[in-house]
Amino acid sequence: MTDAPVLQAVGIGVRFGGVRALDGVDLALRPGEVCGLIGPNGAGKTTLFDALSGIRRPDDGRVLLDGTDITRRSPVWRARHGMRRTFQRQQLFGQLTVADNLVVAQEWRGGGGGLAADLLAAPTRRAYERSRRERAAAVLRACGLGDIGTSYAGALPVGRARMVELARAVADPPRVLLLDEPASGMTDSESGHLLSVIRHLTVEERCAVLLVEHNVAFVMELCTRVVVLDLGHVLAEGTPAEVRADPKVTDAYLGTAPTR
């Protein structure tokens, strides 16, 4: 039996003055799925992320989490209920260490599941802080960052900073993860490791991932389903092979005939 969607966009429309950035966009994301969202610049990808994460309230349509309408809920509420997001521009706390970036991400005791229980079980604040440090260290090791926990985040090269952003987003385990160009600035080796980490999140932790990425090869290798936006509309949707072979997608975005 197919899992019910954990996150849905239903008829989402966003206008900037007289310009329709999104017009009737539908999207469903299921637990354990990696869905790629691609399209040319200006297609509406980041605007859709803003609407899903609560940064921008859509003019039309609804956002559903587990079937419940959360369109008017704040980004903080959504985060407390397991939604996480990264951004195109790096948003690390540059004057904090890498480890402290992950500790801060747990401070508010969000909706991932284990942290509130840790707090109730800890007899002292010191024990609770230790549990956050231990979780941060474990996530950094899983992301291949165990050797830079004491480095300042603002001094990192782009590729490693991107991976730290992912680590911080999953420090408190998410149910839904929105990744906006996570492989930007990464080497082939770094993007390969990123791919492995995302696969672990979906397969082992059943996290649902929606990915915006201009590296089409990365998207096609990682994602089980791809949605193509163009001028605020869903142009195509399907498996990577189906999308790559779609002539509408070739004309609007990929720019070359599909290869065999």
Tab-separated table of C-alpha atoms in Angstrom, residues 118-119 121-130:
chain	number	residue	atom	x	y	z
A	118	ASP	CA	15.757	13.785	26.470
A	119	LEU	CA	14.986	16.972	28.369
A	121	ALA	CA	14.683	12.405	31.302
A	122	ALA	CA	17.705	14.537	32.129
A	123	PRO	CA	18.001	15.285	35.855
A	124	THR	CA	20.057	18.389	35.225
A	125	ARG	CA	20.591	21.008	32.552
A	126	ARG	CA	24.133	19.708	32.190
A	127	ALA	CA	22.855	16.264	31.217
A	128	TYR	CA	20.535	17.796	28.646
A	129	GLU	CA	23.355	19.861	27.152
A	130	ARG	CA	25.492	16.745	26.973
